[in-house]
Coordinates of C-alpha atoms and ligand atoms in Angstrom, one line a residue:
M1 CA 23.6 85.0 98.2
K2 CA 21.5 87.9 96.3
R3 CA 18.7 85.5 96.9
L4 CA 19.0 85.9 100.5
V5 CA 18.7 88.7 100.7
L6 CA 15.6 89.2 98.7
A7 CA 14.2 86.4 101.5
A8 CA 14.7 88.5 104.0
L9 CA 12.7 90.6 103.0
L10 CA 9.5 89.4 103.4
L11 CA 10.5 88.2 106.4
T12 CA 8.4 89.3 109.8
S13 CA 9.3 91.6 112.2
C14 CA 7.5 90.0 115.5
G15 CA 10.7 87.9 116.1
K16 CA 8.6 84.3 115.0
T17 CA 9.6 82.0 112.7
P18 CA 8.3 83.6 108.9
A19 CA 6.6 80.9 106.9
P20 CA 8.8 80.3 104.4
Q21 CA 7.4 82.9 102.0
E22 CA 8.0 83.4 98.0
S23 CA 10.9 85.9 97.0
P24 CA 9.1 88.7 97.1
L25 CA 10.8 89.5 92.8
A26 CA 9.4 86.9 92.1
T27 CA 5.9 88.0 93.3
I28 CA 7.1 91.0 91.6
T29 CA 8.2 90.3 88.0
E30 CA 4.8 88.5 87.4
K31 CA 2.7 91.3 89.0
A32 CA 4.4 93.6 86.5
T33 CA 4.2 90.7 83.6
A34 CA -0.1 90.7 84.8
L35 CA 0.1 94.7 84.3
Q36 CA 2.3 95.4 81.2
P37 CA -0.7 95.2 78.7
E38 CA -2.3 97.2 80.6
L39 CA 0.6 99.7 80.9
I40 CA 1.2 99.8 77.6
S41 CA -2.4 101.1 76.8
I42 CA -1.9 103.8 79.5
R43 CA 1.5 105.2 77.5
R44 CA 0.1 104.9 74.3
D45 CA -2.8 107.1 75.7
L46 CA 0.0 110.1 76.6
H47 CA 1.3 109.8 73.6
R48 CA -1.5 110.3 72.0
H49 CA -2.5 113.2 74.0
P50 CA 0.9 114.7 75.5
E51 CA 0.9 118.4 76.8
L52 CA 3.4 120.7 77.0
S53 CA 5.3 122.0 80.4
G54 CA 2.9 123.4 81.8
T55 CA 0.5 122.9 80.5
E56 CA 0.3 118.6 81.7
R57 CA -3.9 118.3 82.9
R58 CA -5.4 115.7 80.6
T59 CA -2.4 113.5 82.0
A60 CA -1.7 114.1 85.9
G61 CA -5.7 113.8 85.6
V62 CA -5.2 110.0 84.7
V63 CA -1.8 109.9 87.2
A64 CA -4.3 110.7 90.3
E65 CA -7.3 108.8 88.5
R66 CA -5.2 105.6 88.7
L67 CA -3.9 106.4 91.8
T68 CA -6.9 107.3 94.0
A69 CA -8.7 104.1 92.5
L70 CA -5.2 102.0 94.7
G71 CA -6.4 103.6 97.7
L72 CA -3.0 106.0 97.4
E73 CA -3.6 109.1 99.3
V74 CA -3.5 111.5 96.2
R75 CA -2.8 115.2 95.7
T76 CA -2.9 117.4 93.1
G77 CA -1.9 120.1 91.7
I78 CA 1.5 120.0 93.8
G79 CA 3.6 122.2 91.4
G80 CA 1.1 122.9 88.7
H81 CA -0.2 120.0 87.4
G82 CA 2.1 118.2 89.6
V83 CA 0.8 115.3 91.3
V84 CA 2.2 113.2 94.8
G85 CA 0.7 109.8 95.6
I86 CA 0.7 108.6 99.1
L87 CA 1.0 104.5 99.8
R88 CA 1.3 103.5 103.8
G89 CA 2.7 100.4 104.1
G90 CA 1.1 97.8 106.5
R91 CA 4.5 98.0 108.7
P92 CA 7.5 100.3 109.9
G93 CA 9.3 101.5 107.7
P94 CA 11.6 104.3 106.2
V95 CA 9.6 107.2 103.6
V96 CA 11.0 106.0 99.9
A97 CA 9.9 109.1 97.1
Y98 CA 9.9 107.9 93.7
R99 CA 9.7 110.5 91.1
A100 CA 8.6 110.1 86.5
D101 CA 8.4 113.2 84.5
M102 CA 4.9 113.5 83.4
D103 CA 5.3 116.7 79.8
A104 CA 5.8 116.2 76.2
V105 CA 8.0 118.3 74.2
V106 CA 7.3 120.2 70.8
G107 CA 8.1 118.8 67.6
Q108 CA 5.8 116.3 64.8
E109 CA 6.0 113.1 64.7
P110 CA 6.7 111.3 61.8
P111 CA 3.0 110.0 60.5
G112 CA 1.6 106.8 60.5
R113 CA 1.5 105.6 63.9
E114 CA -0.5 103.3 65.4
Y115 CA -0.6 105.2 69.1
G116 CA 1.0 108.9 67.1
S117 CA 0.3 112.1 68.8
T118 CA -3.2 113.3 68.3
V119 CA -1.7 117.2 68.5
P120 CA -0.5 119.0 66.1
G121 CA 3.2 120.3 66.8
V122 CA 3.8 117.8 70.0
Q123 CA 5.1 115.1 71.0
H124 CA 6.3 112.8 73.9
V125 CA 10.2 112.6 72.5
C126 CA 11.9 112.4 75.8
G127 CA 10.1 109.1 77.0
H128 CA 7.8 110.5 79.9
D129 CA 4.5 109.3 78.4
L130 CA 6.6 105.3 79.4
H131 CA 8.4 107.1 82.5
T132 CA 4.7 108.0 84.1
A133 CA 3.0 104.5 82.6
I134 CA 5.8 102.5 84.7
G135 CA 5.2 105.5 88.1
I136 CA 1.4 103.8 87.7
G137 CA 3.0 100.1 87.5
V138 CA 5.5 100.8 90.3
A139 CA 2.7 101.7 91.9
S140 CA 0.0 99.1 91.2
I141 CA 2.9 96.4 92.4
L142 CA 3.7 98.4 95.7
S143 CA -0.5 99.2 96.1
S144 CA -0.5 95.5 95.8
L145 CA 1.1 94.1 98.2
R146 CA 1.3 97.3 100.7
E147 CA -0.3 94.7 103.7
Q148 CA 3.8 93.3 104.2
M149 CA 5.4 96.7 102.6
P150 CA 7.1 98.5 105.5
G151 CA 8.0 101.9 104.9
T152 CA 5.9 104.8 102.7
A153 CA 6.3 105.0 99.5
V154 CA 5.7 108.9 98.2
F155 CA 5.3 108.5 94.0
L156 CA 6.0 112.0 92.5
F157 CA 4.7 112.6 88.9
Q158 CA 6.5 115.5 87.9
P159 CA 4.7 118.2 85.2
A160 CA 7.5 120.4 83.2
E161 CA 11.5 118.7 83.4
E162 CA 11.6 120.0 79.5
N163 CA 11.7 123.2 81.1
I164 CA 13.4 122.7 84.0
Q165 CA 10.7 124.1 86.6
G166 CA 8.8 121.6 87.1
A167 CA 10.6 119.9 90.3
Q168 CA 11.4 123.7 91.7
A169 CA 8.7 124.1 91.7
M170 CA 6.5 121.0 93.9
I171 CA 9.8 121.1 95.8
R172 CA 8.2 124.5 97.1
D173 CA 5.2 123.3 96.9
G174 CA 5.9 120.7 100.0
A175 CA 6.3 117.6 97.6
L176 CA 9.0 116.6 100.3
V177 CA 7.2 117.9 102.8
D178 CA 4.7 114.9 105.3
P179 CA 6.3 112.8 104.4
R180 CA 9.5 114.0 104.0
P181 CA 11.9 111.1 102.0
D182 CA 14.5 110.1 103.1
V183 CA 15.6 108.8 99.3
I184 CA 14.9 109.2 95.9
Y185 CA 14.7 107.7 93.0
A186 CA 14.1 107.5 88.8
L187 CA 13.6 106.8 86.3
H188 CA 14.8 107.8 82.1
S189 CA 14.5 106.3 78.8
F190 CA 17.9 106.2 77.5
P191 CA 18.5 104.8 73.4
F192 CA 20.7 101.3 75.3
R193 CA 19.4 97.9 73.9
V194 CA 15.5 97.1 75.9
G195 CA 16.1 94.4 78.7
T196 CA 18.9 96.4 79.5
V197 CA 18.8 99.2 82.6
A198 CA 22.3 101.6 83.4
Q199 CA 23.0 103.1 87.0
G200 CA 25.1 105.3 88.2
A201 CA 24.0 108.5 86.0
V202 CA 25.8 112.0 85.7
F203 CA 23.7 114.7 83.1
A204 CA 25.5 117.7 83.1
G205 CA 24.0 121.4 84.2
L206 CA 24.3 123.9 82.0
D207 CA 25.0 127.9 82.5
Q208 CA 23.8 130.1 79.8
F209 CA 25.1 133.5 78.6
T210 CA 23.7 136.9 76.6
L211 CA 26.0 138.5 74.4
E212 CA 24.6 142.3 73.7
L213 CA 26.4 144.2 70.2
T214 CA 26.6 147.2 70.9
G215 CA 27.8 150.5 68.7
E216 CA 30.3 149.9 66.3
H217 CA 29.9 146.0 67.4
A218 CA 26.5 146.1 66.5
T219 CA 27.1 144.6 63.0
S220 CA 26.9 140.6 61.4
A221 CA 30.3 140.3 61.4
V222 CA 31.6 140.6 64.5
A223 CA 28.1 138.8 66.2
Q224 CA 29.6 135.7 63.2
R225 CA 33.2 136.0 64.2
L226 CA 32.1 135.8 68.2
Q227 CA 30.5 132.9 67.8
A228 CA 33.1 131.4 65.8
R229 CA 34.9 132.1 68.4
L230 CA 33.0 131.4 71.6
S231 CA 32.3 128.0 70.1
E232 CA 35.9 127.2 70.1
F233 CA 35.5 126.4 73.8
G234 CA 33.3 123.0 72.6
T235 CA 35.7 119.8 72.8
V236 CA 32.1 117.6 71.8
A237 CA 30.2 118.6 69.3
P238 CA 26.0 116.9 69.3
L239 CA 24.8 113.8 68.1
K240 CA 23.5 114.7 65.3
Q241 CA 23.1 111.0 62.9
A242 CA 21.8 107.8 64.0
E243 CA 24.9 106.0 64.0
Q244 CA 27.0 108.7 66.3
V245 CA 24.2 106.8 69.2
A246 CA 26.9 103.9 69.0
P247 CA 29.7 105.4 69.9
Y248 CA 28.1 107.6 72.0
L249 CA 27.1 104.7 74.5
A250 CA 30.3 102.4 74.3
D251 CA 32.6 105.6 75.4
I252 CA 30.4 107.2 78.5
Q253 CA 30.8 103.2 79.8
K254 CA 34.7 103.9 79.8
P255 CA 36.2 105.4 82.5
G256 CA 38.5 107.7 81.5
G257 CA 37.0 107.8 77.9
P258 CA 37.1 110.6 76.1
Y259 CA 33.8 112.4 77.9
S260 CA 35.3 112.1 81.6
T261 CA 36.1 116.2 81.0
A262 CA 34.1 117.4 78.5
I263 CA 32.4 120.7 77.2
Y264 CA 29.3 121.2 75.1
M265 CA 28.8 124.5 73.0
N266 CA 26.2 125.8 71.8
V267 CA 26.5 129.3 70.8
K268 CA 23.8 131.2 68.4
I269 CA 23.2 134.8 66.5
S270 CA 19.5 135.8 67.7
P271 CA 17.4 138.5 66.1
S272 CA 17.0 141.4 69.1
D273 CA 13.9 143.9 68.6
V274 CA 16.5 146.6 68.7
P275 CA 17.6 147.4 65.4
T276 CA 20.9 149.0 66.5
R277 CA 22.1 145.5 68.6
F278 CA 23.0 142.2 68.4
L279 CA 22.3 139.2 70.8
V280 CA 25.2 136.3 71.0
R281 CA 23.5 133.3 72.9
G282 CA 25.4 130.6 74.4
T283 CA 24.3 127.3 76.5
V284 CA 28.1 125.6 77.9
K285 CA 27.5 122.0 78.9
A286 CA 30.6 120.9 81.3
S287 CA 31.0 116.8 82.7
S288 CA 31.3 118.7 86.3
D289 CA 29.7 121.6 88.1
S290 CA 33.3 122.7 88.9
M291 CA 33.9 123.4 85.7
Y292 CA 31.4 126.7 85.2
P293 CA 33.5 129.2 86.7
Q294 CA 36.9 129.0 84.4
L295 CA 34.9 128.7 82.1
R296 CA 33.3 132.3 82.6
Q297 CA 36.1 133.1 82.9
S298 CA 37.0 132.2 80.0
V299 CA 34.1 133.7 77.6
K300 CA 35.1 137.0 79.8
E301 CA 38.5 137.6 78.6
A302 CA 37.9 135.5 75.1
V303 CA 35.4 138.6 74.3
E304 CA 37.8 141.2 75.3
R305 CA 40.4 140.4 73.9
E306 CA 38.3 140.3 70.9
L307 CA 35.9 143.6 71.1
G308 CA 38.1 145.9 73.7
A309 CA 36.4 146.6 77.3
T310 CA 33.7 148.7 75.5
G311 CA 30.2 148.2 72.7
Y312 CA 29.1 144.9 74.8
Q313 CA 26.9 143.9 78.0
L314 CA 28.2 140.2 78.5
S315 CA 26.0 138.6 81.1
F316 CA 25.7 134.8 82.7
R317 CA 22.0 133.3 84.5
D318 CA 22.6 134.5 88.1
A319 CA 24.1 130.6 89.1
P320 CA 24.3 126.7 86.5
F321 CA 22.0 124.8 86.7
P322 CA 23.4 122.6 88.5
S323 CA 25.0 118.6 87.3
M324 CA 22.2 115.9 87.6
S325 CA 24.2 113.3 89.7
S326 CA 23.6 109.8 90.7
D327 CA 24.7 109.7 94.7
P328 CA 27.0 106.7 94.5
Q329 CA 25.8 105.0 98.0
V330 CA 21.9 104.8 96.4
T331 CA 23.6 103.6 93.3
A332 CA 25.9 100.9 95.0
G333 CA 22.6 99.5 97.6
A334 CA 20.6 98.7 94.6
A335 CA 22.7 97.4 92.5
P336 CA 22.2 93.6 93.7
T337 CA 18.6 93.6 93.1
L338 CA 19.0 95.8 90.5
A339 CA 21.1 92.6 90.0
E340 CA 18.2 90.1 90.0
A341 CA 15.7 91.7 88.8
V342 CA 16.9 92.3 85.2
G343 CA 20.2 90.1 85.1
E344 CA 23.5 91.0 86.1
G345 CA 24.4 90.6 82.3
N346 CA 21.4 93.4 81.6
V347 CA 22.9 96.5 84.2
L348 CA 25.5 98.6 82.7
T349 CA 27.3 100.5 84.5
L350 CA 28.0 104.8 83.2
H351 CA 32.3 106.5 84.3
A352 CA 30.4 109.5 82.2
T353 CA 28.6 112.2 82.6
H354 CA 25.9 113.2 79.5
I355 CA 26.4 116.1 78.6
Y356 CA 24.2 116.7 75.9
S357 CA 20.8 116.8 78.4
G358 CA 19.8 117.8 81.5
E359 CA 18.0 116.7 84.1
D360 CA 16.0 119.3 87.2
F361 CA 15.7 115.6 89.0
A362 CA 18.7 117.5 90.1
L363 CA 17.3 119.6 92.1
F364 CA 15.5 116.6 94.5
L365 CA 19.2 115.3 94.6
Q366 CA 19.9 118.3 96.1
Q367 CA 17.4 117.4 98.7
L368 CA 18.1 113.9 99.0
P369 CA 20.3 111.5 98.7
G370 CA 19.2 109.3 95.4
T371 CA 19.7 108.2 92.1
M372 CA 18.8 107.9 88.9
F373 CA 18.4 104.5 86.4
L374 CA 18.1 105.1 82.6
L375 CA 16.5 102.2 81.3
G376 CA 17.1 100.4 78.0
V377 CA 14.5 101.4 74.8
A378 CA 16.2 100.8 71.5
N379 CA 15.7 97.7 69.7
P380 CA 17.9 98.1 66.5
A381 CA 16.4 94.6 64.4
R382 CA 13.2 97.0 64.8
G383 CA 14.3 99.7 63.4
I384 CA 13.9 101.6 66.6
L385 CA 16.7 104.0 67.9
G386 CA 16.0 105.0 71.3
A387 CA 17.8 108.1 71.2
P388 CA 15.5 111.5 73.4
H389 CA 14.0 114.1 71.2
F390 CA 16.0 112.9 68.1
P391 CA 12.8 113.0 66.4
D392 CA 12.1 109.4 65.3
F393 CA 12.0 108.6 68.7
D394 CA 10.0 104.8 69.7
A395 CA 10.2 103.0 72.2
D396 CA 10.2 99.1 72.3
E397 CA 7.3 98.5 75.4
E398 CA 8.8 95.6 76.4
S399 CA 11.3 98.0 78.6
I400 CA 7.2 99.2 80.2
L401 CA 7.7 95.3 82.2
I402 CA 11.6 95.7 82.7
G403 CA 10.9 99.4 84.1
T404 CA 8.5 98.6 86.3
K405 CA 10.0 95.6 87.9
A406 CA 13.2 97.3 88.1
M407 CA 11.5 99.6 90.0
S408 CA 9.6 98.2 92.9
S409 CA 12.0 95.9 93.2
V410 CA 14.1 98.3 93.9
L411 CA 11.6 100.4 96.0
W412 CA 11.0 97.2 97.8
Q413 CA 14.8 96.7 98.6
R414 CA 14.7 99.7 99.8
L415 CA 11.6 99.9 102.0
S416 CA 12.4 97.3 103.5
Q417 CA 15.8 98.8 105.6
S418 CA 15.5 101.0 108.1
Ligands
ZN501 ZN1 13.5 113.1 79.4

């Protein structure tokens, strides 16, 4: 059945009986395999030259050069260093967008890596170097099939994901205009076993508060007491040890598991530039955005209970940052193709919000239906945990082939629908 669906994708629309053709998935797999060494070398080059949010000049240059060489219409400087590549197929069809993020994070990479960071204090520990390489891979494959490709593919290479600024900036600069995509897809590295891809990702949003203690409350003892009280709202602790990762991955695949309704609280005492004040700052993440109003109320009441009505100021960010919630219908629409691309047994399904990270792909999903897949990059036998933001993060580069063929197949399948 799945094969029949894919075989139908290459049928011509002119009503003639089409000549038998190779399954597009076979073609895509062949092309992705041939591209793999080049994509690995792109990934390693980006890994050696990581750039922090908002400074992705070199990375954007690499992307723009590649997309231009592939014959895409390329727009640069979109939302900072964002790059938009537009690939118009030879046949009519929908507009399908694909987003890859490009930025790196602060941190010192463990020494001795063959393709280690050459920039002190900056490293790719969130896999955005892989995402960029895979985005270039998908653009390469679809551009090589351009004549028979229906519709238009729009590639969004996004800067500044880590500080959740880039998606909004790209949208503001018209990344989703002319052409306006009908749907959007993305992928993120995750510590699942290499070879697997998880569908249905939801990443938690966040809320933030600042409690400014003044007058008699401006003491370190009061700040510590409030820190302890407010931390009690958290129901889950952050993952700090490698051994915590596998049980967590199992939990988020369980329907009704411990992460179906969870709250993560990170409360810190911050230095104040005014010696007579103490600042207690909190980041709140919840498994559902609907929990934030009640959480704000609970924080206010707890502060009032501890401190009374005066001697402090409690403020929240304007509005909680939204969760990144994959659209179930878009996810389901891609499922048969994903299963065929990576093998049915290699598709994982998520049943809980990933609470420890956010994703500003959320803002694209406020504009368009779409979904994010999680790409397994772990290889325990090679000592690769694959957990983003762990300081020793690395990825099995076989995942570049998996991601490229899976995303090319999913995009092709969606482009082939009206
Ligand atoms: Zn990331």
